[in-house]
Coordinates of C-alpha atoms and ligand atoms in Angstrom, one line a residue:
X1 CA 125.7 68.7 138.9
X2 CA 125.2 72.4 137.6
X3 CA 128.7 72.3 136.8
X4 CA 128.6 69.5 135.1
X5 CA 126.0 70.0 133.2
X6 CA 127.3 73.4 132.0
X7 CA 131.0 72.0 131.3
X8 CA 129.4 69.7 128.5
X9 CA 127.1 72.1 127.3
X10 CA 127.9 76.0 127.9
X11 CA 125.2 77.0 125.8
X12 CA 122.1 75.7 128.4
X13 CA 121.3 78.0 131.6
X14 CA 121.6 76.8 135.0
X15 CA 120.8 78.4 138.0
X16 CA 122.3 77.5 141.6
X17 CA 119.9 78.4 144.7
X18 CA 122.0 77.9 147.8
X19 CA 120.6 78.9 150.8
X20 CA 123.6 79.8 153.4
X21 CA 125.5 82.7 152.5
X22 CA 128.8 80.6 153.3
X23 CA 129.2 77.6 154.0
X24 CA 129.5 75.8 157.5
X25 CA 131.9 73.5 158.1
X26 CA 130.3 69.9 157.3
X27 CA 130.9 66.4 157.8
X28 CA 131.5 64.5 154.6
X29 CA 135.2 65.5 155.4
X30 CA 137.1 61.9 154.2
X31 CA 137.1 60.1 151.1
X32 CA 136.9 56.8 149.9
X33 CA 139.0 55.8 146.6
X34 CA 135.3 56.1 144.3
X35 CA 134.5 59.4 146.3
X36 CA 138.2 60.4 145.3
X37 CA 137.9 59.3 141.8
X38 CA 134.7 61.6 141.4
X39 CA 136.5 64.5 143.1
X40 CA 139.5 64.0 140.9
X41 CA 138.6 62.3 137.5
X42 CA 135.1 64.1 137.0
X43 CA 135.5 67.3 138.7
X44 CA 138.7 67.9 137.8
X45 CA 139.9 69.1 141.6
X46 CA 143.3 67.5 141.9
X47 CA 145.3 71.0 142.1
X48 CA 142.6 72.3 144.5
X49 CA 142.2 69.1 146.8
X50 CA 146.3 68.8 147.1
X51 CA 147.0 72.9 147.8
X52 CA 144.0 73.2 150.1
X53 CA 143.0 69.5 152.0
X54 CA 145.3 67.1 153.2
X55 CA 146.0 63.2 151.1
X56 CA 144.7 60.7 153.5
X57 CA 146.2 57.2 154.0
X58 CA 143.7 54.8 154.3
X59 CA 141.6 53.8 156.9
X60 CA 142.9 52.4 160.6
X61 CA 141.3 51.2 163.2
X62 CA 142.1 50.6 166.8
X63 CA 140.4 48.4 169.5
X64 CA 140.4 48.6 173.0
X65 CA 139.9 46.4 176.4
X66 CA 138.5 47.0 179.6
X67 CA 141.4 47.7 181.8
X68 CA 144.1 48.7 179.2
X69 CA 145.0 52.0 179.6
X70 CA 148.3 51.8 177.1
X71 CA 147.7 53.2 173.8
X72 CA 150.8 51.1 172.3
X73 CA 148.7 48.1 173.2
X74 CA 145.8 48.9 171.4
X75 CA 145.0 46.4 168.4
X76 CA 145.5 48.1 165.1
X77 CA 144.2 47.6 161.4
X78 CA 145.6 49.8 158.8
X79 CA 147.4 49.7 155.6
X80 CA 151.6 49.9 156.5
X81 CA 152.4 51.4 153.3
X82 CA 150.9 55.0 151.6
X83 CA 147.6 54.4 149.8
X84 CA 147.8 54.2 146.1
X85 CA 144.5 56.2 144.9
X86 CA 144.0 59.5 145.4
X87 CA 142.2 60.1 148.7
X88 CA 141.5 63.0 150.8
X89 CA 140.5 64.3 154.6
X90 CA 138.5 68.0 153.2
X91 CA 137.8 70.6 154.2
X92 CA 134.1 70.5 153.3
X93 CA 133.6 74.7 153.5
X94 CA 136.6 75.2 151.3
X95 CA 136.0 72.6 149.0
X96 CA 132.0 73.0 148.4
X97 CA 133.1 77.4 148.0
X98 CA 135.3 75.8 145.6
X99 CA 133.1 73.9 143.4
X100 CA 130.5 76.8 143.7
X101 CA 133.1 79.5 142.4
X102 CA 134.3 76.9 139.6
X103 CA 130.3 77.0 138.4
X104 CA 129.8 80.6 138.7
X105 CA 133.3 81.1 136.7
X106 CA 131.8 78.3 134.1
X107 CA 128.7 80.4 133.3
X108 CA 125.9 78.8 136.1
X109 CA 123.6 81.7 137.4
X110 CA 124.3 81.5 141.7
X111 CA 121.9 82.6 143.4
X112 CA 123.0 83.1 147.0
X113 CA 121.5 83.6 150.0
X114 CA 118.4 82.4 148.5
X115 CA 115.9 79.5 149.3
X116 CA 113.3 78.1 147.0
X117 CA 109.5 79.1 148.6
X118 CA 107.3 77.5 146.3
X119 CA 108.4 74.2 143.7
X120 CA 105.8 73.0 141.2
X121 CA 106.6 69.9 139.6
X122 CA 104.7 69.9 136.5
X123 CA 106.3 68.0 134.2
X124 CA 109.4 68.6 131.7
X125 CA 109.7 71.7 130.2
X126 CA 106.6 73.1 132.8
X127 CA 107.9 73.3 136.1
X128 CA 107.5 76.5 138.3
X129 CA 110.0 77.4 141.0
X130 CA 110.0 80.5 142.9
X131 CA 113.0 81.6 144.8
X132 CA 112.9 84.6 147.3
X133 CA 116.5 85.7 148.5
X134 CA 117.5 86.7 151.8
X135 CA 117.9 90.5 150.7
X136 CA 113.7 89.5 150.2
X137 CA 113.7 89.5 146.1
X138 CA 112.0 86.9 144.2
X139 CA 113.0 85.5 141.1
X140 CA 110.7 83.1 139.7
X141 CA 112.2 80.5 136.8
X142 CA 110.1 78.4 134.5
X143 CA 112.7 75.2 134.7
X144 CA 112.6 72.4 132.2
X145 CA 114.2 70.3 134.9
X146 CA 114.9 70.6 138.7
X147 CA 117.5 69.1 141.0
X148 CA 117.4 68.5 144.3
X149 CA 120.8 68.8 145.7
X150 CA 119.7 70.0 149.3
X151 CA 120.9 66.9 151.0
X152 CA 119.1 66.3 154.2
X153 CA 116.7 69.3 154.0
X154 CA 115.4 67.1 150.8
X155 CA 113.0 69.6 149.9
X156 CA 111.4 67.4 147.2
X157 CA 111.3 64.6 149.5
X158 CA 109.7 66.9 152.1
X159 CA 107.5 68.1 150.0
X160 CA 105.9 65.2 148.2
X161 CA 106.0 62.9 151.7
X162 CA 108.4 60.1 150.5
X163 CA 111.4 60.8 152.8
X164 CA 111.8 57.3 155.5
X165 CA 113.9 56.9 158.0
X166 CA 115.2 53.7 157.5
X167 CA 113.8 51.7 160.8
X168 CA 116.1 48.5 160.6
X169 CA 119.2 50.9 161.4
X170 CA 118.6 53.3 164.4
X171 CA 122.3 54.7 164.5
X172 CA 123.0 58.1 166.0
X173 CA 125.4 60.5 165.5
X174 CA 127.5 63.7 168.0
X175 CA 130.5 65.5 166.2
X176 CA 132.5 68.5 166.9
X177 CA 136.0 69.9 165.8
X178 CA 138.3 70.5 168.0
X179 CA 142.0 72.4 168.3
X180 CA 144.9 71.4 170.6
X181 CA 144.9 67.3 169.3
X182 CA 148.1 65.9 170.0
X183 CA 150.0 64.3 166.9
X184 CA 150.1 60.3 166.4
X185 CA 153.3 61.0 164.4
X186 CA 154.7 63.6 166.5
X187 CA 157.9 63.4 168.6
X188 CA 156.0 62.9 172.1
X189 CA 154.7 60.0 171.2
X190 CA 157.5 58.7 169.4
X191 CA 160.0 59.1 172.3
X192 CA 157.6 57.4 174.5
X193 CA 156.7 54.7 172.8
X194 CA 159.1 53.7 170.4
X195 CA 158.0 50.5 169.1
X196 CA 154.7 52.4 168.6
X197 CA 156.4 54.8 166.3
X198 CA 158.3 52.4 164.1
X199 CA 156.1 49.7 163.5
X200 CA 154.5 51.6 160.8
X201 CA 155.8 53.2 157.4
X202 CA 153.0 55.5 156.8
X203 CA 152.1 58.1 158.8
X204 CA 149.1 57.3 161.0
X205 CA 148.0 61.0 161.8
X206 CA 147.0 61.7 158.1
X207 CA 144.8 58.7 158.2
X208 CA 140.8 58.2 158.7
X209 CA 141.5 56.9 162.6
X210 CA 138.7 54.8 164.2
X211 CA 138.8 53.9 167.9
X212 CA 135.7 50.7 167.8
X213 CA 133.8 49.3 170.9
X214 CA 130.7 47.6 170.7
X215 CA 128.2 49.2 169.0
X216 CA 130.4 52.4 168.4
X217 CA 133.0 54.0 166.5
X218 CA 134.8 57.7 166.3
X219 CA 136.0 58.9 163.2
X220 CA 139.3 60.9 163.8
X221 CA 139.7 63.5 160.7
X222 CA 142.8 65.9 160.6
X223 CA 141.9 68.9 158.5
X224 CA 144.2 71.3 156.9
X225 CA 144.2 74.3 159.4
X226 CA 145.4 71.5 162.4
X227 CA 142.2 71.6 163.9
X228 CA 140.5 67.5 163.7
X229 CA 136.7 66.4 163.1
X230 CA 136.1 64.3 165.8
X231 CA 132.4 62.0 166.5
X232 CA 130.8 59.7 167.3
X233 CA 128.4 57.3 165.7
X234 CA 126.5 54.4 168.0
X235 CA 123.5 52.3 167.6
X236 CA 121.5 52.4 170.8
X237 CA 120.9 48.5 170.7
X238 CA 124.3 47.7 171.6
X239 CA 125.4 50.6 173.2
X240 CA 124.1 53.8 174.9
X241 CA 126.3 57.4 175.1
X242 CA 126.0 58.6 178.8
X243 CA 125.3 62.4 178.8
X244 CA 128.2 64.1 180.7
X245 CA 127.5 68.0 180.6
X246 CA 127.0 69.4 177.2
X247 CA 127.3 67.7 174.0
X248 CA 130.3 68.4 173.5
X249 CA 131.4 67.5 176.6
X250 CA 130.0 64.4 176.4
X251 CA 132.0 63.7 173.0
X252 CA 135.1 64.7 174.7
X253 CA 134.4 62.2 177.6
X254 CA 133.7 59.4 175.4
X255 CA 137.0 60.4 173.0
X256 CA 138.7 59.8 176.6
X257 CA 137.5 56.7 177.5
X258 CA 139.9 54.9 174.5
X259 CA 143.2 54.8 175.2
X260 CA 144.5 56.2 171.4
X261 CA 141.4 59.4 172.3
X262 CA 142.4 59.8 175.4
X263 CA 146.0 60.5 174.8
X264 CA 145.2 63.0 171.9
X265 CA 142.7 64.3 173.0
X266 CA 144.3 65.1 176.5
X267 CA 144.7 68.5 176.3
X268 CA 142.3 69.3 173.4
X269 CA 139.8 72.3 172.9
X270 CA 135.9 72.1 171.2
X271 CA 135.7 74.8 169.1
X272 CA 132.6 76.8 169.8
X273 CA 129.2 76.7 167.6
X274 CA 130.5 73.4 166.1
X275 CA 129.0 70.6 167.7
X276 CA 125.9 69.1 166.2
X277 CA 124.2 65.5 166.5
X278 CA 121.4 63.7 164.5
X279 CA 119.4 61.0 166.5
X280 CA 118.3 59.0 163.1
X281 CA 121.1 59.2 160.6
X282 CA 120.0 56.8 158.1
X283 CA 116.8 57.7 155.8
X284 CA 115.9 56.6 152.3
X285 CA 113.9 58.7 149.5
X286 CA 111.0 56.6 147.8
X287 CA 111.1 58.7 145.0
X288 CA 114.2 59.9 143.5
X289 CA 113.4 60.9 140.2
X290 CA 110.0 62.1 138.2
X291 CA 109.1 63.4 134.9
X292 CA 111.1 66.9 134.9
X293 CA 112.9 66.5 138.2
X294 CA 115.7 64.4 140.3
X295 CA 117.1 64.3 143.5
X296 CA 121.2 63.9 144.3
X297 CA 123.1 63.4 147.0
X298 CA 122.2 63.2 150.4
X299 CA 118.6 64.2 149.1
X300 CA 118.3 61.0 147.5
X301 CA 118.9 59.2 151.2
X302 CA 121.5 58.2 153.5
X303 CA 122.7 55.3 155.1
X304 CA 126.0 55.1 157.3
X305 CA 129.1 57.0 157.5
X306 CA 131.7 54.0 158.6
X307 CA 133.2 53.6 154.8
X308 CA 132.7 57.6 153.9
X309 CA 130.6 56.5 151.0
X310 CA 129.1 59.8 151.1
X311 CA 131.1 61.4 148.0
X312 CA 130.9 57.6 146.6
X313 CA 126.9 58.6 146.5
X314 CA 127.2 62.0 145.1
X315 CA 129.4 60.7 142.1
X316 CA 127.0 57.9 141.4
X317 CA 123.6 59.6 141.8
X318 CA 125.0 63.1 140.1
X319 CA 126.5 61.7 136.7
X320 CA 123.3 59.0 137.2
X321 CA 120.3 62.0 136.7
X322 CA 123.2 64.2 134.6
X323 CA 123.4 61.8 131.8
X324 CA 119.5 61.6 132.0
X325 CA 118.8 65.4 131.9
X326 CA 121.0 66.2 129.5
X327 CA 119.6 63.5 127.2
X328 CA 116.2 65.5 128.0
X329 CA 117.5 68.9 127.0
X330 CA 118.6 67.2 123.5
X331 CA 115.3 66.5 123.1
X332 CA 115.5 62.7 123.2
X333 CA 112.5 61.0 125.5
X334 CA 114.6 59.7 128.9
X335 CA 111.1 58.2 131.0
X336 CA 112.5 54.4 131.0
X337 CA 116.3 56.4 132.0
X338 CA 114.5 58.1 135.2
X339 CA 112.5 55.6 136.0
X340 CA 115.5 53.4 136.0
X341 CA 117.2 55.1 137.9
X342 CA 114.3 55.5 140.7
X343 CA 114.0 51.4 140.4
X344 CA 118.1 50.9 140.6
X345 CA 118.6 53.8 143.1
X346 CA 115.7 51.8 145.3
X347 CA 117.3 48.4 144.6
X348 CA 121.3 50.1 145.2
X349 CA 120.4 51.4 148.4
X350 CA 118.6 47.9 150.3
X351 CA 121.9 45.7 148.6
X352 CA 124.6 48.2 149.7
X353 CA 122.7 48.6 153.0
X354 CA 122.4 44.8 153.9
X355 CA 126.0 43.9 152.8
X356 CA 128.3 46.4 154.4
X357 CA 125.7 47.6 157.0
X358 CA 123.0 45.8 158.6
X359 CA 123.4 45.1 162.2
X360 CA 127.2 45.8 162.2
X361 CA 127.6 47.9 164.9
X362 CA 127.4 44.2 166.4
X363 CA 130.7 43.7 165.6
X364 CA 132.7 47.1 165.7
X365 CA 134.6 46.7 168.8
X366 CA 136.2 42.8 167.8
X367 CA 139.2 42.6 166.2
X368 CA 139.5 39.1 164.8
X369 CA 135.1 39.9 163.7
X370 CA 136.7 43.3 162.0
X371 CA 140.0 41.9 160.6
X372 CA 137.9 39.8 158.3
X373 CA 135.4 42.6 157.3
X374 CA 137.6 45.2 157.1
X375 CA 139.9 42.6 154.1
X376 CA 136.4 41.0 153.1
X377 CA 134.4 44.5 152.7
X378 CA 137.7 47.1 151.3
X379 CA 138.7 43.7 149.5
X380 CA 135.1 43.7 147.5
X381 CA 135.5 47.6 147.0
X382 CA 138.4 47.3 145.3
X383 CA 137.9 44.2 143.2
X384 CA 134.8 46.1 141.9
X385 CA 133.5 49.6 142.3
X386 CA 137.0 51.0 142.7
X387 CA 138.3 48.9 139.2
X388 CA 135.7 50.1 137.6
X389 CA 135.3 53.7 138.1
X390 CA 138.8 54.0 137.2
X391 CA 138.6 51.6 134.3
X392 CA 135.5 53.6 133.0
X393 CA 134.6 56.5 134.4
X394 CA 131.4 58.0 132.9
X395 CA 129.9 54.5 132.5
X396 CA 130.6 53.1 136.2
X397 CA 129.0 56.9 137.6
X398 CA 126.3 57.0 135.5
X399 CA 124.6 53.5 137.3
X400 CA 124.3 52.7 140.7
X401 CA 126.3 50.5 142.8
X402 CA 125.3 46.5 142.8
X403 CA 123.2 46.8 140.3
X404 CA 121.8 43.5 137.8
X405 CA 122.5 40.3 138.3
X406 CA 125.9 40.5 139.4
X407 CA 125.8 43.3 141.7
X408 CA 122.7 41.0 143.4
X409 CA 124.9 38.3 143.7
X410 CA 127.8 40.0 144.9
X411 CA 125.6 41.8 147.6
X412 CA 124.4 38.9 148.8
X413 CA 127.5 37.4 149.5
X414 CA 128.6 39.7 151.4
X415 CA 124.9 40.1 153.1
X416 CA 125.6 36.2 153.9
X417 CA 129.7 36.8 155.7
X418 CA 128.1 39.8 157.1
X419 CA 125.6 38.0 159.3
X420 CA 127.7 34.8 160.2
X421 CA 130.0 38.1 161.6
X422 CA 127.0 39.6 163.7
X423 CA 125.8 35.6 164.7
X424 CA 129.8 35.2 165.9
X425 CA 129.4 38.7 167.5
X426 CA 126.7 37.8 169.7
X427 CA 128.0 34.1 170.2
X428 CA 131.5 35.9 171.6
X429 CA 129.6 38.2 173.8
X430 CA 127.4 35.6 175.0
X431 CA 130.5 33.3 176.6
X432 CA 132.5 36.7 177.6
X433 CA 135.1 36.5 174.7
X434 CA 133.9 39.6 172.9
X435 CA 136.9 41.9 172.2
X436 CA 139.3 39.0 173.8
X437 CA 142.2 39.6 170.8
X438 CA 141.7 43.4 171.1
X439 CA 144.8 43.7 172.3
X440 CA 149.0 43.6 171.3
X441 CA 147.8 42.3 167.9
X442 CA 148.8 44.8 164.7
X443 CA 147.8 43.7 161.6
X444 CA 149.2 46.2 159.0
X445 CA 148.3 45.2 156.0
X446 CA 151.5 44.9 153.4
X447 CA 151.2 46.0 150.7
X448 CA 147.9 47.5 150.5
X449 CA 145.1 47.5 148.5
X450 CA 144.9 47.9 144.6
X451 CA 142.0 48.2 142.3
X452 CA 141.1 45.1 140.1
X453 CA 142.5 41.3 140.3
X454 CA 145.1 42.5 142.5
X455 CA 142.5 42.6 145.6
X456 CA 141.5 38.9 145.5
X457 CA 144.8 38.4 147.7
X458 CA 143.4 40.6 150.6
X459 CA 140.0 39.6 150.3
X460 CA 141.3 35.8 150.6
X461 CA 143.0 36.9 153.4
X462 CA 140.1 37.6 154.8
X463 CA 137.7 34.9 153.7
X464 CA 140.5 32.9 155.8
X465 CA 140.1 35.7 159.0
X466 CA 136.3 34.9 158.5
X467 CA 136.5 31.2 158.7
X468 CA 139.1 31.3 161.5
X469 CA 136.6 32.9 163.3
X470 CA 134.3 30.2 162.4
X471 CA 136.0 27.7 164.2
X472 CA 136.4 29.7 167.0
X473 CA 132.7 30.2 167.3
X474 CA 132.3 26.1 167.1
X475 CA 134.9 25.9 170.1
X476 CA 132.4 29.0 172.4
X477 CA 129.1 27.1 171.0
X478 CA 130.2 24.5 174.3
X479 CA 131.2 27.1 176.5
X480 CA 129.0 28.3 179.4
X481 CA 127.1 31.3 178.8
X482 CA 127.8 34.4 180.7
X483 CA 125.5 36.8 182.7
X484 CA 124.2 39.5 181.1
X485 CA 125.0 37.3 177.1
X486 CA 124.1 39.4 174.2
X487 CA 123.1 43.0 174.3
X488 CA 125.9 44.0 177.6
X489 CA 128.9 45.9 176.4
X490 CA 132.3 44.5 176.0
X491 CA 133.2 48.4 177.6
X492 CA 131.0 48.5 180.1
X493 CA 128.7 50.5 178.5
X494 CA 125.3 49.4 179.0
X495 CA 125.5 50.3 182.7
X496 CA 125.3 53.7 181.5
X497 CA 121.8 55.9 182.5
X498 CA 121.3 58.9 181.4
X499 CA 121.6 58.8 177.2
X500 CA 121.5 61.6 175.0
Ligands
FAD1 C1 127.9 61.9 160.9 C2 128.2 61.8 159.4 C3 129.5 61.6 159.0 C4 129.8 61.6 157.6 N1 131.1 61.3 157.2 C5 131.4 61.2 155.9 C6 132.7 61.0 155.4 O1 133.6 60.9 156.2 N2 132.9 60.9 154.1 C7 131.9 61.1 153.2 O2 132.1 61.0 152.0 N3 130.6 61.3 153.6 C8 130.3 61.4 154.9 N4 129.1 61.7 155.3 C9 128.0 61.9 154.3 C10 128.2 63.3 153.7 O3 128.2 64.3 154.7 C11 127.1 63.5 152.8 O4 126.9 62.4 152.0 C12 127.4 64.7 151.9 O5 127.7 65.9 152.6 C13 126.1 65.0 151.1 O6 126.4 66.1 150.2 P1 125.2 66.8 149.5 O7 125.8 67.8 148.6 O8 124.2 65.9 149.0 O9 124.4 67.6 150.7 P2 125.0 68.7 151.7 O10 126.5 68.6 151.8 O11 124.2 68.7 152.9 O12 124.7 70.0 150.8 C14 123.4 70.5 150.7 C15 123.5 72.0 150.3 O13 122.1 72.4 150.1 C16 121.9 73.7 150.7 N5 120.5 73.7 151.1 C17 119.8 73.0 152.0 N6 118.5 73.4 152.0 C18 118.4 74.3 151.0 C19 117.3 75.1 150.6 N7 116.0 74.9 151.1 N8 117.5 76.0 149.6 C20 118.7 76.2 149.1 N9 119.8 75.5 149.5 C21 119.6 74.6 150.5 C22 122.8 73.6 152.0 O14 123.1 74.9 152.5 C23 124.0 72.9 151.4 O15 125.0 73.8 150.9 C24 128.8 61.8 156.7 C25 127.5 62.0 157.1 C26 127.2 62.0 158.4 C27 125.8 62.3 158.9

């Protein structure tokens, strides 16, 4: 935001306080097409992103069965062709140096190792922040506006109480990097499984690759150097991570338990110091905005890293309090534009949260459930957010996602497919037909998805998925329930003890 804010207007001072003296590998490593249009259309990072991350192709996921141990009979869902939007796995140290450099080059003050100790919020034009770097100096700035950009550490949040963990979504989180990954395009695999290789045009190793059971997912994440982001993300209802040795042990295990994981990840390294989990992922911010202050980012809250909306969060809440502040610092009076934002930001969050991710994790690990809300949910993203954020840039970023009417009505639609999907979910596991199409089914979606009118075909396709599934469910309504029903895993998994 410091950038930006000093790209429109080099004459204003800002100052960057960032506390690590380099940056940590992060996760936040793949985009989504509105996370890429920010990264690309805003910040102006094309030459960057294409030198120093890799292009990713679209999203793919693969299913699993008990007793399948054949990764070429894993169900698949991923596009067939290339994506058509710029999208991107990062390298989240390299790129975040990157933007950092690009502000200090622009004229922002950086000031680095440094953390702020004391933050009075006294109103525009009278705020007091003092900042005491790790070499033990203190600078202390009289700020007409601050920004909270700290992502989770939220100081503001911390600081005035209003950070809450967002109780109706308990989902947890283990992630490492690792070396040594065997290649889904490579020769090996190619030569052993032939069909495998051929049955796709795009190459599936530069994708964002999901294996799915019930109540879990792993993100697969190549990065530039060859080494891949690798984790885990489970909600405890459905399904419970047994502890095998350390963390990253444990990820490794579970990576191996899925056919696709366990043939790359067969001979794959953890590299040290890199291995971090987060037992409550999702967490909103009551307040998000005051008079002569705002929180961005991840500081603003967070909800649930299936889509990567994380960059998609950045771009909206960063040009949100950016057009705001730098309305301030002209001198016009912007209390209605940051209360508005605190209202939509508040509204935004509880409709993106119930349509795309309120009890999902139900069903993760069923194809035919997924099929539909993988068209229905990238069908909706690009008949609207995507469209528009390319269609008008500043406007789309500078308001929140599902906002007014519209974005109401919209949300609840998808709120209302969303829990006929969890209802089937449990219905399915209740008669033992959870997961039942997992397998030798490949549904590569021709030709993709494109912003606008052209993604009412896919999203057809899978208001059609969604009804099929319907049907089904009427058929398993007379079928005898099973032992165990809802809540047992379709892999086993609730027989598992020990949990991190
Ligand atoms: C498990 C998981 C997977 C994810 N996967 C994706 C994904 O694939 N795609 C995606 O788009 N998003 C993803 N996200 C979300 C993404 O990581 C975040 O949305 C994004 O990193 C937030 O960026 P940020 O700049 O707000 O915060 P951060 O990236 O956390 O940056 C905050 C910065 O503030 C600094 N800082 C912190 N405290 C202080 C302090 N007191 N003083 C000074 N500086 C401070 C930190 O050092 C850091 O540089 C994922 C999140 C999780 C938890």
């Amino acid at each position: 935001m410091g950038l930006l804010l000093k790209r429109g207007n080099p004459e204003w001072t800002v100052t960057i306080v960032e506390k690590g003296a380099a940056f940590k590998r992060r996760v936040g490593e793949s985009t989504s097409e509105v996370g890429g249009c920010y990264l690309t259309r805003v910040l102006r990072l094309s030459k960057h992103l294409s030198q120093e991350h890799i292009v990713k192709h679209g999203l793919r996921l693969w299913f699993q069965k008990e007793g399948n141990d054949c990764l070429s009979h894993c169900g698949e869902i991923g596009p067939f062709f290339q994506a058509r939007l710029p999208t991107y796995q990062l390298d989240r140290a390299t790129l975040d140096q990157y933007v950092l450099d690009t502000a200090e080059v622009e004229g922002c003050e950086v000031v680095r190792p440094a953390r702020p100790t004391e933050i009075s919020l006294g109103g525009e034009g009278k705020n007091r922040v003092v900042v005491k770097t790790a070499a033990g100096e203190e600078k202390v700035y009289q700020s007409k506006w601050v920004i909270d950009a700290t992502g989770k550490a939220a100081v503001i949040g911390r600081q005035r109480g209003t950070l809450k963990p967002l109780t109706d979504h308990l989902t947890k989180s283990l992630w490492a990097r690792f070396r040594g990954v065997k290649d889904l395009d490579g020769a090996e695999l190619a030569m052993k499984h032939p069909e495998f290789a051929a049955s796709c045009s795009v190459s599936r190793s530069s994708a964002t690759n999901h294996l799915t059971g019930r109540g879990w997912w792993c993100w697969l994440i190549p990065l530039k150097n060859g080494d891949v982001s690798a984790g885990v993300t489970y909600d405890p209802r459905y399904f419970q991570l047994e502890r095998r040795g350390n963390l990253s042990e444990t990820l490794l295990a579970h990576l191996r338990e899925h056919p696709i994981g366990k043939w790359m990840f067969e001979e794959a390294e953890v590299i040290p110091k890199d291995t971090l989990t987060y037992t409550q992922l999702a967490y909103e911010n009551l307040e998000v905005a005051g008079d002569g202050w705002a929180c961005v980012g991840d500081a603003a809250g967070f909800m649930d890293p299936l889509y990567s909306h994380g960059i998609d969060f950045i771009g909206h809440t960063v040009m949100t309090a950016q057009a705001f502040v730098a309305k301030a610092l002209r001198g016009e009076d912007v209390r209605d534009d940051w209360q508005n934002y605190q209202s939509g930001y508040a509204e935004s969050y509880r409709r993106w949260f119930e349509a795309l991710y309120e009890d999902k994790y139900a069903y993760l690990g069923d194809a035919d459930l997924m099929r539909a809300a993988f068209l229905l949910d990238i069908g909706a993203y690009f008949i609207g957010p995507v469209d528009f954020v390319y269609r008008n840039t500043e406007l789309e970023f500078a308001r929140m996602p599902y906002h007014g009417p519209i974005g109401g009505v919209i949300a609840k639609l998808m709120r209302f497919y969303n829990r006929r999907l969890v209802r089937l979910a449990d219905l399915r596991q209740s008669v033992g037909l959870y997961g039942a199409n997992n397998l030798d089914n490949r549904y590569l979606l021709k030709p993709g998805f494109s912003p606008g009118a052209a993604a009412l075909k896919p999203f057809a396709k899978g208001l059609w998925a969604w009804w099929k599934c319907e049907l089904q469910g009427v058929r398993h309504r007379f079928l005898p329930r099973q032992k165990g029903g809802v809540g047992a895993s379709a892999t086993g998994a609730t027989e598992l003890s020990s949990t991190l």
